[in-house]
mmCIF file of C-alpha atoms in Angstrom:
data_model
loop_
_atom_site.group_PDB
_atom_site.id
_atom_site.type_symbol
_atom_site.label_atom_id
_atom_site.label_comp_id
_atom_site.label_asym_id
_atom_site.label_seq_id
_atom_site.Cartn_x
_atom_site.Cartn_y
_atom_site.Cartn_z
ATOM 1 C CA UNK A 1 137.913 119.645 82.203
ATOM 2 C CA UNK A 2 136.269 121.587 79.337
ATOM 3 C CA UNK A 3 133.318 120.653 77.401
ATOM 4 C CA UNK A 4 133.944 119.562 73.848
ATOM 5 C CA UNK A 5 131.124 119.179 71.323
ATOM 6 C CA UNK A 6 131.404 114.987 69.727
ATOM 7 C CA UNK A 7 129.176 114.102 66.941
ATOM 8 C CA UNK A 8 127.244 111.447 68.125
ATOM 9 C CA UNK A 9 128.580 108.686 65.881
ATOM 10 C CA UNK A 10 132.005 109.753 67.630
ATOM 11 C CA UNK A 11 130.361 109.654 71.101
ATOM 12 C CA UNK A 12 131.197 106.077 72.747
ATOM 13 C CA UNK A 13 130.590 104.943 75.948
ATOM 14 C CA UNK A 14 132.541 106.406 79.301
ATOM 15 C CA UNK A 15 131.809 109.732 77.932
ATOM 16 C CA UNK A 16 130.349 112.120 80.533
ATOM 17 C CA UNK A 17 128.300 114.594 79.450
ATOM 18 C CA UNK A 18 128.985 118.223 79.848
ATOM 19 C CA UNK A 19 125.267 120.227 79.769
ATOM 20 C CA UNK A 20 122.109 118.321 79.794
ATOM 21 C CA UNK A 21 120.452 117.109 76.779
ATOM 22 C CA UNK A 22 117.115 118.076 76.173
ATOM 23 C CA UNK A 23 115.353 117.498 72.479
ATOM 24 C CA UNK A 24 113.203 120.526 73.266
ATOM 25 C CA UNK A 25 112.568 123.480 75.967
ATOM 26 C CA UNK A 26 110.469 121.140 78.285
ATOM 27 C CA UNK A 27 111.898 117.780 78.587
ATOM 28 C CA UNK A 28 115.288 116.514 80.064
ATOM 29 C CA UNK A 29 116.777 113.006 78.081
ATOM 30 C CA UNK A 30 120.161 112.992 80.409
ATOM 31 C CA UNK A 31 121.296 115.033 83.076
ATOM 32 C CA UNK A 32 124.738 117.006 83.305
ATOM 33 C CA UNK A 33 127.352 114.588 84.290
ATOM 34 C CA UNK A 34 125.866 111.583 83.326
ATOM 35 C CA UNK A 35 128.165 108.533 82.758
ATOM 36 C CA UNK A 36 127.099 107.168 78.852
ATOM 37 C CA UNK A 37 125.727 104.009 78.204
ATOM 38 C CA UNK A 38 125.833 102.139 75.102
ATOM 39 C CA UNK A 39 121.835 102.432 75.717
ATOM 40 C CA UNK A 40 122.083 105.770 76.440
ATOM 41 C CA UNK A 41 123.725 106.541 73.043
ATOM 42 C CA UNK A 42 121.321 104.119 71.300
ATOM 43 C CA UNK A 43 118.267 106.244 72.597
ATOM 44 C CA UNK A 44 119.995 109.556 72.134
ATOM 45 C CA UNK A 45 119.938 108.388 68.162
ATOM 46 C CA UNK A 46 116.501 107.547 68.403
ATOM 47 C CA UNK A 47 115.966 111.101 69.678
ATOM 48 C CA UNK A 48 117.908 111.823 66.465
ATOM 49 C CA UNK A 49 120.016 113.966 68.641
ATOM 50 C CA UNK A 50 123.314 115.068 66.227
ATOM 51 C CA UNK A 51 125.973 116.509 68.510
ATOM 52 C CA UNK A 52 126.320 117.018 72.297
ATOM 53 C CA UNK A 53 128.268 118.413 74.546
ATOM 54 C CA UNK A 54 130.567 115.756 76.681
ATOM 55 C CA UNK A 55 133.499 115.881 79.197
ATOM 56 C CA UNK A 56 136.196 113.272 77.270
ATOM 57 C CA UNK A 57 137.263 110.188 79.639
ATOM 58 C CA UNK A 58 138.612 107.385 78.327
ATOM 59 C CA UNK A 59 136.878 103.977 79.152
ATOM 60 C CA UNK A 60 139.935 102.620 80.901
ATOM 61 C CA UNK A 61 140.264 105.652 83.129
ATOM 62 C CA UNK A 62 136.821 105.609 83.550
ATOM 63 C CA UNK A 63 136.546 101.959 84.419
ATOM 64 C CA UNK A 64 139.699 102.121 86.798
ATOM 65 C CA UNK A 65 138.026 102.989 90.315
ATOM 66 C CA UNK A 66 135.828 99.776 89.903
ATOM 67 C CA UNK A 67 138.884 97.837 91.288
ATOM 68 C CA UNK A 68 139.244 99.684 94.318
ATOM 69 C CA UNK A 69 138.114 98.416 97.450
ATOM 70 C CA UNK A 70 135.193 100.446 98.496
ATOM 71 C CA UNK A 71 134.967 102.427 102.020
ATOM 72 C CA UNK A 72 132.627 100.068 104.308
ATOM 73 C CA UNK A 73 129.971 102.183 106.392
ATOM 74 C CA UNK A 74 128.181 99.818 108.226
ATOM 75 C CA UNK A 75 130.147 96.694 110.096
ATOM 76 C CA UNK A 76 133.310 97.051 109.763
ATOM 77 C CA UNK A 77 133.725 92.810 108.459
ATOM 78 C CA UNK A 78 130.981 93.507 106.177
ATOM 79 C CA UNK A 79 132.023 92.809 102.368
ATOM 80 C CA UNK A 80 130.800 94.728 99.004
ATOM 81 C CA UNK A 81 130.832 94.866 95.430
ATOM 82 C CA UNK A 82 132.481 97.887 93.777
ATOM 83 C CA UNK A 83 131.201 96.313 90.219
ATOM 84 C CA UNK A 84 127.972 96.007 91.491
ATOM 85 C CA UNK A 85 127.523 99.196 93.003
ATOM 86 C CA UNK A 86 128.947 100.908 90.254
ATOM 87 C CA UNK A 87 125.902 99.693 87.749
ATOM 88 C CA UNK A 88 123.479 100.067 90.501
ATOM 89 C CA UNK A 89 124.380 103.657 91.313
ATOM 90 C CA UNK A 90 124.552 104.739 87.559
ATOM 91 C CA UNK A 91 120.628 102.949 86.670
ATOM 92 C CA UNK A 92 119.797 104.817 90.313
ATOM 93 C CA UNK A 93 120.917 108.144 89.269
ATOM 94 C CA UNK A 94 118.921 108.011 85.603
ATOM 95 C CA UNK A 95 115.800 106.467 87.689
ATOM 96 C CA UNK A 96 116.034 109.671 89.836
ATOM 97 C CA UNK A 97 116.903 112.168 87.176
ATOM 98 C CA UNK A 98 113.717 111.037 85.309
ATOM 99 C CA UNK A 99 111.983 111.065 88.710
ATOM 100 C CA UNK A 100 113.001 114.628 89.618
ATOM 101 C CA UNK A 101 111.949 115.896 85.636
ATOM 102 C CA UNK A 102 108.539 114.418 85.981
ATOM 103 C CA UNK A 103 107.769 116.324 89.137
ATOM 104 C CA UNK A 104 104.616 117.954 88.666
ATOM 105 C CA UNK A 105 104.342 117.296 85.277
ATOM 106 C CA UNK A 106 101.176 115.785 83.663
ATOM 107 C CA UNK A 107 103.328 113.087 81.340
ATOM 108 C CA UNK A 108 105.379 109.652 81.522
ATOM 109 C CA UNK A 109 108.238 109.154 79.971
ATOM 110 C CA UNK A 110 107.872 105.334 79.721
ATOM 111 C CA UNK A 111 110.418 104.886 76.571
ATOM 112 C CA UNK A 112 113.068 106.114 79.219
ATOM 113 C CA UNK A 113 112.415 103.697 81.546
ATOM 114 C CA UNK A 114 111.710 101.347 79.066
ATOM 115 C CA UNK A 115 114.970 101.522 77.052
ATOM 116 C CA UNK A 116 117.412 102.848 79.613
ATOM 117 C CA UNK A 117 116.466 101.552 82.810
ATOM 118 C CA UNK A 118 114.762 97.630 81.936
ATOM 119 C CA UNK A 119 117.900 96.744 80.520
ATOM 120 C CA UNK A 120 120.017 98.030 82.812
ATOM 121 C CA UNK A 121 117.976 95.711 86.107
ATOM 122 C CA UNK A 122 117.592 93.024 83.977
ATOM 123 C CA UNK A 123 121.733 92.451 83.476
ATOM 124 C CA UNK A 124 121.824 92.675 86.728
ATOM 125 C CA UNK A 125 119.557 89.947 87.638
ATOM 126 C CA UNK A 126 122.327 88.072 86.619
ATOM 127 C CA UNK A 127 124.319 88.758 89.654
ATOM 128 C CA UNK A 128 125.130 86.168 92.163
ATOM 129 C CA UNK A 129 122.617 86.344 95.340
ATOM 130 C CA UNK A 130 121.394 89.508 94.074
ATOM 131 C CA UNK A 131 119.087 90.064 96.795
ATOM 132 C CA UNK A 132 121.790 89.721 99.921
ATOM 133 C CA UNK A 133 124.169 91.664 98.198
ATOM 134 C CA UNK A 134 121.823 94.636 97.769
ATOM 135 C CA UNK A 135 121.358 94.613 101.172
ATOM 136 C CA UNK A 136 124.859 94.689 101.780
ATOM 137 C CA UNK A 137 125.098 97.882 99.958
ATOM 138 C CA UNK A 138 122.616 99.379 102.356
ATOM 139 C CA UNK A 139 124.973 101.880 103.503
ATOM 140 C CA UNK A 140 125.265 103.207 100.242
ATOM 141 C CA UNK A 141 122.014 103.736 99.287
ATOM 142 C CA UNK A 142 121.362 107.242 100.129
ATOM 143 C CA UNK A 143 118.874 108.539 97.303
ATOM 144 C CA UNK A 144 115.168 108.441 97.477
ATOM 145 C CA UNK A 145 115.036 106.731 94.634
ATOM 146 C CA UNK A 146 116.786 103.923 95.030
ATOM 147 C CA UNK A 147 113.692 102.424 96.754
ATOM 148 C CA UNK A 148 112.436 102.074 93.200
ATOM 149 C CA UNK A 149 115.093 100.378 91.611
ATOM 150 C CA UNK A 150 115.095 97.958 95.047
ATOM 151 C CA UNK A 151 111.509 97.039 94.127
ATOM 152 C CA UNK A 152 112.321 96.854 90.463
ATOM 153 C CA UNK A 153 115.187 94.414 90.895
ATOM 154 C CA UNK A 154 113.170 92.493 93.808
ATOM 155 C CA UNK A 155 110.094 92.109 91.524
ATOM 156 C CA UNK A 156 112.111 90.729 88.569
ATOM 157 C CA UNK A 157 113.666 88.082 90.842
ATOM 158 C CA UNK A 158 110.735 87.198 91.823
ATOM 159 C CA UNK A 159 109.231 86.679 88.251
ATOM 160 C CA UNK A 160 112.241 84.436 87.414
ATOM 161 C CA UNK A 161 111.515 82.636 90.283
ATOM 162 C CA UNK A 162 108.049 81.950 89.394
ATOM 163 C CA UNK A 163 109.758 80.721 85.768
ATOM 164 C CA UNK A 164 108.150 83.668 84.049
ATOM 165 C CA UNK A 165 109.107 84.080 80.452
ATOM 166 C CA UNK A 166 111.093 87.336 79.541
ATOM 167 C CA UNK A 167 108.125 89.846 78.383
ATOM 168 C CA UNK A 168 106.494 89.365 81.781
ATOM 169 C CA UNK A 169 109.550 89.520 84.056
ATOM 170 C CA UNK A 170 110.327 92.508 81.828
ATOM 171 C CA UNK A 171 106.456 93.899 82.585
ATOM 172 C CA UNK A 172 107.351 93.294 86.718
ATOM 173 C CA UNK A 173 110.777 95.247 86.494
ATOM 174 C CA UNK A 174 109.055 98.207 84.777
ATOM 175 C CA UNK A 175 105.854 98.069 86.965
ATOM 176 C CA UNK A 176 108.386 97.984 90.096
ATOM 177 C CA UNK A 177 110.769 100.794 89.291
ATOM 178 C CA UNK A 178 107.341 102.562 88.094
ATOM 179 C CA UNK A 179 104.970 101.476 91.513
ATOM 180 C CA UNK A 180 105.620 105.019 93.376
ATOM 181 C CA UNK A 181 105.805 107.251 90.022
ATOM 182 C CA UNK A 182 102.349 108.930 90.806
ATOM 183 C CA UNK A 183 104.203 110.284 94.221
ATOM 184 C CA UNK A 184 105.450 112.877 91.227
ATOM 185 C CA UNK A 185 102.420 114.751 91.343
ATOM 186 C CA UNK A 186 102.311 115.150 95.269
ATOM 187 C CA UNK A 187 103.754 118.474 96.963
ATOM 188 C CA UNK A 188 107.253 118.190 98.104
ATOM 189 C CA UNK A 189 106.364 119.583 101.027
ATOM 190 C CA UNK A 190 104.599 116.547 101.777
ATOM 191 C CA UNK A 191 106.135 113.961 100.511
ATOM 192 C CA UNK A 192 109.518 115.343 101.831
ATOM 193 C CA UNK A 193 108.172 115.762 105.232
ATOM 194 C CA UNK A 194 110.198 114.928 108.141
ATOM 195 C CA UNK A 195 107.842 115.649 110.700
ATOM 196 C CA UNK A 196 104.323 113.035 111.582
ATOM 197 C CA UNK A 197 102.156 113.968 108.944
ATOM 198 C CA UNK A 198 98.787 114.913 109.457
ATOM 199 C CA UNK A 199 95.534 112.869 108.747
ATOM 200 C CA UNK A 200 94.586 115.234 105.930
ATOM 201 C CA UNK A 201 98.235 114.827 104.456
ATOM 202 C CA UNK A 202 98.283 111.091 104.691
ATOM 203 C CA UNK A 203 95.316 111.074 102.679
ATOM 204 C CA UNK A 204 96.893 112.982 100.108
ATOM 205 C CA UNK A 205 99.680 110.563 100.090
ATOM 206 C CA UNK A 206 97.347 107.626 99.401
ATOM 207 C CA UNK A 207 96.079 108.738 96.312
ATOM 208 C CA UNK A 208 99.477 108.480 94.226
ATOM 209 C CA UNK A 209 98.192 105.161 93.018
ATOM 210 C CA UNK A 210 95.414 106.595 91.544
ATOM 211 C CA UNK A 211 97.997 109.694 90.388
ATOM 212 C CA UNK A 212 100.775 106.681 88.688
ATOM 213 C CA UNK A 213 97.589 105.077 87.133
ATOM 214 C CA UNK A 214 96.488 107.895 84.722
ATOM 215 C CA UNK A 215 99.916 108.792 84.271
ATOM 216 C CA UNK A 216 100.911 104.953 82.607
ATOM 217 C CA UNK A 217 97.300 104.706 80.990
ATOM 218 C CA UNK A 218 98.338 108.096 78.936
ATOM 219 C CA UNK A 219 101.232 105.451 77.388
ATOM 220 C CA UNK A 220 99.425 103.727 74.592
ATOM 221 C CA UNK A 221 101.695 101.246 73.979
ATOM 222 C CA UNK A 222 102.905 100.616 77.696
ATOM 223 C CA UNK A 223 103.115 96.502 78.533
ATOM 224 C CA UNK A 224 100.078 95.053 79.690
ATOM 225 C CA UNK A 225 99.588 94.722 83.510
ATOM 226 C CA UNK A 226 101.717 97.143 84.241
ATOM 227 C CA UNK A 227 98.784 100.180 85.130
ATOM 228 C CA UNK A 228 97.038 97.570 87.531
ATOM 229 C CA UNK A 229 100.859 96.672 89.271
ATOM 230 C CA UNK A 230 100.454 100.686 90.186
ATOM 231 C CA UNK A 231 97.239 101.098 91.199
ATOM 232 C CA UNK A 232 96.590 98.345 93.184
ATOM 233 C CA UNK A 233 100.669 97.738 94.788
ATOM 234 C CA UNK A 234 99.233 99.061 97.989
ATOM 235 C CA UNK A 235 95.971 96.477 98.417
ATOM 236 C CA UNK A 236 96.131 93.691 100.086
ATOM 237 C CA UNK A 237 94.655 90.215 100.561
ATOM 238 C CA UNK A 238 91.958 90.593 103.310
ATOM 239 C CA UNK A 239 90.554 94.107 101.981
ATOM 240 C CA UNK A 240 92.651 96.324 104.128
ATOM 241 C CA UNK A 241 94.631 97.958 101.835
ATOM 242 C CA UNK A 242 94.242 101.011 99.398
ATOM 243 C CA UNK A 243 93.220 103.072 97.573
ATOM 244 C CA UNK A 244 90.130 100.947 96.558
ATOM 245 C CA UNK A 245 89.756 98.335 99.210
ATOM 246 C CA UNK A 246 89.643 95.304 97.405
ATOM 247 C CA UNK A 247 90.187 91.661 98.138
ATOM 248 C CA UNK A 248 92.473 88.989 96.524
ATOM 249 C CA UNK A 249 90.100 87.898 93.789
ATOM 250 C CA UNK A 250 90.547 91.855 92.156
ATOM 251 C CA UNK A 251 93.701 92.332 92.555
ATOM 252 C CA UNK A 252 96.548 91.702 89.269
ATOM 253 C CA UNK A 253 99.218 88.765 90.394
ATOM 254 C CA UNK A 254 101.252 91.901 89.174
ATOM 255 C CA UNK A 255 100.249 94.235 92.008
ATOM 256 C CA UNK A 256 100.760 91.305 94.502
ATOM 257 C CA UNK A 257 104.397 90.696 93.218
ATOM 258 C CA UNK A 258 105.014 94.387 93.988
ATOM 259 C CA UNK A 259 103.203 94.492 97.006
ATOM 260 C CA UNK A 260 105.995 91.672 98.473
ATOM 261 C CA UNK A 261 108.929 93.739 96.578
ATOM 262 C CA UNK A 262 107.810 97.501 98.027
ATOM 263 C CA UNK A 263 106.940 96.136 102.034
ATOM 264 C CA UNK A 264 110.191 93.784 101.697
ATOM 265 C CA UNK A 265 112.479 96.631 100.666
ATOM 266 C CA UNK A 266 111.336 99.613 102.820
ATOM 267 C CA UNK A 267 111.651 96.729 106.170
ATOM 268 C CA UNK A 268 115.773 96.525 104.866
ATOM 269 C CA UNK A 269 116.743 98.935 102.812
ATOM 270 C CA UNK A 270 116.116 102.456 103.273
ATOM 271 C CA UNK A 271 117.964 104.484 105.360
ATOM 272 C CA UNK A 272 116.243 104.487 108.675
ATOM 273 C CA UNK A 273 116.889 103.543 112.232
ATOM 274 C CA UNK A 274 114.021 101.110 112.090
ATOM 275 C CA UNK A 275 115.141 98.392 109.153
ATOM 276 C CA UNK A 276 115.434 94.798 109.508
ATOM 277 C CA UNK A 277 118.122 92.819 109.002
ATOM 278 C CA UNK A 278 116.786 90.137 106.351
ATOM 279 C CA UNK A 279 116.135 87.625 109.174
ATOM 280 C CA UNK A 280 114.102 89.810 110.581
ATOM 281 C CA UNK A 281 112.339 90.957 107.607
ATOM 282 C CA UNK A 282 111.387 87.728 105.642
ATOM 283 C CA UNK A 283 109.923 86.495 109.247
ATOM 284 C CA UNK A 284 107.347 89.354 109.298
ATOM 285 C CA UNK A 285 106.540 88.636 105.521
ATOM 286 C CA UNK A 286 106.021 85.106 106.864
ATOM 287 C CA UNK A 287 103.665 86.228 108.908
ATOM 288 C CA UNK A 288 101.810 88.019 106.862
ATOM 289 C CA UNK A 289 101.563 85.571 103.783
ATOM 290 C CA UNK A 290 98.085 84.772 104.458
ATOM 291 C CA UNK A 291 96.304 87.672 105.962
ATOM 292 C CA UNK A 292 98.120 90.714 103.528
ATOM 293 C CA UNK A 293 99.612 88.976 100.886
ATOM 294 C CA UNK A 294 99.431 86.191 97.774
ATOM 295 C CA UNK A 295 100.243 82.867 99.865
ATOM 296 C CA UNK A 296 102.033 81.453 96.461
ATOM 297 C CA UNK A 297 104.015 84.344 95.503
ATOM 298 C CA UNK A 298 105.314 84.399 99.299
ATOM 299 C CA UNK A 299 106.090 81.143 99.323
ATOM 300 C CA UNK A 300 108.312 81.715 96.212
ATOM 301 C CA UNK A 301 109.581 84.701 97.438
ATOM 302 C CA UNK A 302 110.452 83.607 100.704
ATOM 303 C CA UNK A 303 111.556 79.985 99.753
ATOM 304 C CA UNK A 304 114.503 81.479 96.903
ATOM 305 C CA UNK A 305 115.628 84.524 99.644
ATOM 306 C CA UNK A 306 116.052 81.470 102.793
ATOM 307 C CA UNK A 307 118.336 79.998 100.114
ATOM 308 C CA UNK A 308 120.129 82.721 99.275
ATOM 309 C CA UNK A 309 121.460 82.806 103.359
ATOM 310 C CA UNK A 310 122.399 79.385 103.681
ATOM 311 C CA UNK A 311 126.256 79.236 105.249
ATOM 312 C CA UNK A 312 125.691 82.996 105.736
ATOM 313 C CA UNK A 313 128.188 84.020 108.311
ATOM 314 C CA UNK A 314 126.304 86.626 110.962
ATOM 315 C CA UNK A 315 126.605 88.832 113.865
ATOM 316 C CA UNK A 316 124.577 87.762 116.737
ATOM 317 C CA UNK A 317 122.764 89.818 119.381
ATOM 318 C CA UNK A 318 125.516 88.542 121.961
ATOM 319 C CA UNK A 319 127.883 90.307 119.938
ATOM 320 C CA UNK A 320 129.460 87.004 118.722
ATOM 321 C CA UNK A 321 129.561 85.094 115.137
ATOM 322 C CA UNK A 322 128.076 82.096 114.419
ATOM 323 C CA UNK A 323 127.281 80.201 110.355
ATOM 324 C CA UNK A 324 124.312 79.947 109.163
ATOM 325 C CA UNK A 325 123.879 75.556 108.972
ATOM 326 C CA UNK A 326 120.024 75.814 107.447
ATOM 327 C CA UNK A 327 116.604 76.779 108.311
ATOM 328 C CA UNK A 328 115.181 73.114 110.273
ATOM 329 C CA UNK A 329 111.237 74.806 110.469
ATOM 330 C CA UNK A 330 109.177 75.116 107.419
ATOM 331 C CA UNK A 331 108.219 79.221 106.542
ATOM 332 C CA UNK A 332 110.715 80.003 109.141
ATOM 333 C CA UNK A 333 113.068 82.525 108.631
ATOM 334 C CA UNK A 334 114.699 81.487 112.340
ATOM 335 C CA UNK A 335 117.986 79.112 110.956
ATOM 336 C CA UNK A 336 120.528 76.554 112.720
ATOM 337 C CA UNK A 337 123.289 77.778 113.516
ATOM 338 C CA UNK A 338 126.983 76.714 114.165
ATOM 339 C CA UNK A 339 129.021 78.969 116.620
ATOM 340 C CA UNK A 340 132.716 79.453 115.880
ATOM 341 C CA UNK A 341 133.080 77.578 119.128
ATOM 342 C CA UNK A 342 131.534 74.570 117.238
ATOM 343 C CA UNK A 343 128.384 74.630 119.283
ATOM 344 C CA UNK A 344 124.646 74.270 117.607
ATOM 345 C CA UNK A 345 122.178 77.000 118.221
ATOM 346 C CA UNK A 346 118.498 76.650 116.918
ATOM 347 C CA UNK A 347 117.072 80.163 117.066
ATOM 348 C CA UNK A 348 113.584 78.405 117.025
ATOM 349 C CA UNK A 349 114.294 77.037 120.481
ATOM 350 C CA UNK A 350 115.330 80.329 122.111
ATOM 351 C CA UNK A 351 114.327 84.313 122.144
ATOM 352 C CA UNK A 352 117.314 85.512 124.089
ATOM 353 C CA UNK A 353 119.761 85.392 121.212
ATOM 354 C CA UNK A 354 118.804 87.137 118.068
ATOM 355 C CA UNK A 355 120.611 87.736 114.417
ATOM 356 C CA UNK A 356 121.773 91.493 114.553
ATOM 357 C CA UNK A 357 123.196 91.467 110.916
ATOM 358 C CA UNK A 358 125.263 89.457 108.031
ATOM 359 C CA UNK A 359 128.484 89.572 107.661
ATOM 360 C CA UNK A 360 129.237 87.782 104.605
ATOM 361 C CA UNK A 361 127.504 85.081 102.650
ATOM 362 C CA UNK A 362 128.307 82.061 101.393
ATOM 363 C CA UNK A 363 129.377 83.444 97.783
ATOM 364 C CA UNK A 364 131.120 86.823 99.377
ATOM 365 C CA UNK A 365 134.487 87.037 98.034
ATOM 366 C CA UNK A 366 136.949 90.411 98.798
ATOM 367 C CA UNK A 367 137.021 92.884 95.747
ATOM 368 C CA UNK A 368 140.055 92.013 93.550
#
């Protein structure tokens, strides 16, 4: 399809854009075949941008392959949520495109993320058991930096579930999509590594806190709370984390928010042979709620995700199905189950049978 120059009061959303826009010779607003956004447009008039270039699709064509039932990668009774992963992959792909311009460059653009991507996480904080249904579009996470937007979404629900008012879940969102944005200023050959790396390069890797930190504290007017969230995401309760060391008493109730978000998301959702189902996963946070992390925040955290699996249906390590009835033991991620069979299974009372993965939960409906 040719590119056709629109006025930008005649640009609506749908369009795709044909070149990338860029105010000036250094910085990238949108990449080359971005989708628009009614934000998108919003901040491309704040960038007083007059014209650009767009490939023309009309918002019903454009809209069309949300209906259609989505290829399933991972179990083959496993449901998703073309809607869903249609917003997530479009605020994934601007997360990464800003990513991927910041590389070794000494500035943050924080009005990006803060115009384009808050909004974008916090609409969909409004989906139904949010944090199961990411995980059910595991398989189609295949970026880098959707790890980000994981810990961005996981940190606002978190917020809400504390009952945090608006300004600070919106602070949490940005500090979570923001927590890794000092790994910018690492080498790619590094950071990209697929081999062990070495004890010189792991130290490099543990100093993109400090890296993210005087990147957001060049942002004058960046929310408050958000430069501790980066530097300290990687400490921990008993002292043992980094890059400073310290205990609970130093460390923001932002950073600890993240700190649950980032270890929680890289046990389930990135693309490696070692994840967790969230069974699995939430039991090690368990465990760790009083040695490595905030006791209250876990409890939170841990309490709202337990709900979010009751009458979850799941695949057991038997290779059978069984209903997920509720979880008898207090901080116990271990449930009672019913088997289709009709028979009662307490996975607290056994270690020969184990929760391989979910099928569906108790809100999964089939695309329409």
């Amino acid at each position: 399809m040719e590119k056709v120059a629109v006025s930008l009061d005649e640009v609506i959303p749908g369009m795709i854009t044909a070149e990338s826009i860029m105010p000036n010779e250094k910085q990238i607003i949108l990449q080359k075949n971005t989708e628009l956004t009614t934000n998108m447009i919003d901040l491309l008039k704040k960038w007083k941008i007059e014209s650009i270039y767009v490939k023309y699709q009309q918002a019903a064509v454009s809209q069309a392959h949300i209906k259609k039932p989505l290829p399933v990668k991972s179990h083959q009774l496993r449901l998703t949520y073309p809607s869903l992963q249609k917003k997530y992959n479009q605020v994934a792909q601007i997360s990464g495109n800003i990513f991927e311009h910041m590389r070794n460059m000494e500035y943050l653009p924080y009005d990006l993320f803060r115009q384009l991507i808050y909004p974008a996480l916090y609409d969909l904080l409004d989906e139904p058991e949010l944090l199961t249904r990411l995980y059910q579009l595991k398989p189609f996470m295949n970026d880098i930096h959707c790890h980000a937007v994981n810990v961005g979404l996981i940190a606002g629900l978190i917020g809400r579930w504390c009952g945090f008012k608006e300004p600070v879940v919106q602070s949490l969102i940005l500090s979570g999509v923001m927590h890794d944005i000092g790994k910018t200023q690492i080498p790619p050959s590094i950071l990209k590594k697929s081999t062990v790396h070495t004890l010189e390069e792991k130290e490099i890797l543990k100093l993109h806190p400090f890296y993210g930190y005087y990147l957001i504290k060049s942002v004058p007017d960046a929310f408050p709370g958000i430069e501790c969230a980066i530097l300290q995401h990687h400490e921990r309760e008993d002292g043992s984390g980094y890059p400073q060391g310290i205990k609970s008493a130093a460390i923001h109730p932002f950073a600890k928010i993240i700190a649950i978000a980032d270890v929680y998301d890289t046990l389930t959702m990135s693309n490696d042979k070692k994840n967790l189902n969230l069974f699995s996963a939430l039991e090690i946070i368990i465990n760790k709620m009083f040695l490595k992390f905030d006791p209250d925040y876990c409890k939170i955290f841990v309490r709202n995700a337990l709900h979010s699996l009751n009458r979850a249906t799941v695949l057991l390590s038997d290779n059978t199905q069984a209903d997920v009835l509720y979880f008898p033991c207090f901080m116990s991620a271990k449930p009672l189950l019913k088997r289709t069979t009709g028979a009662s299974l307490d996975l607290n009372q056994t270690t020969s049978i184990s929760i391989i993965d979910i099928i569906s939960t108790s809100s999964c409906t089939a695309p329409s």
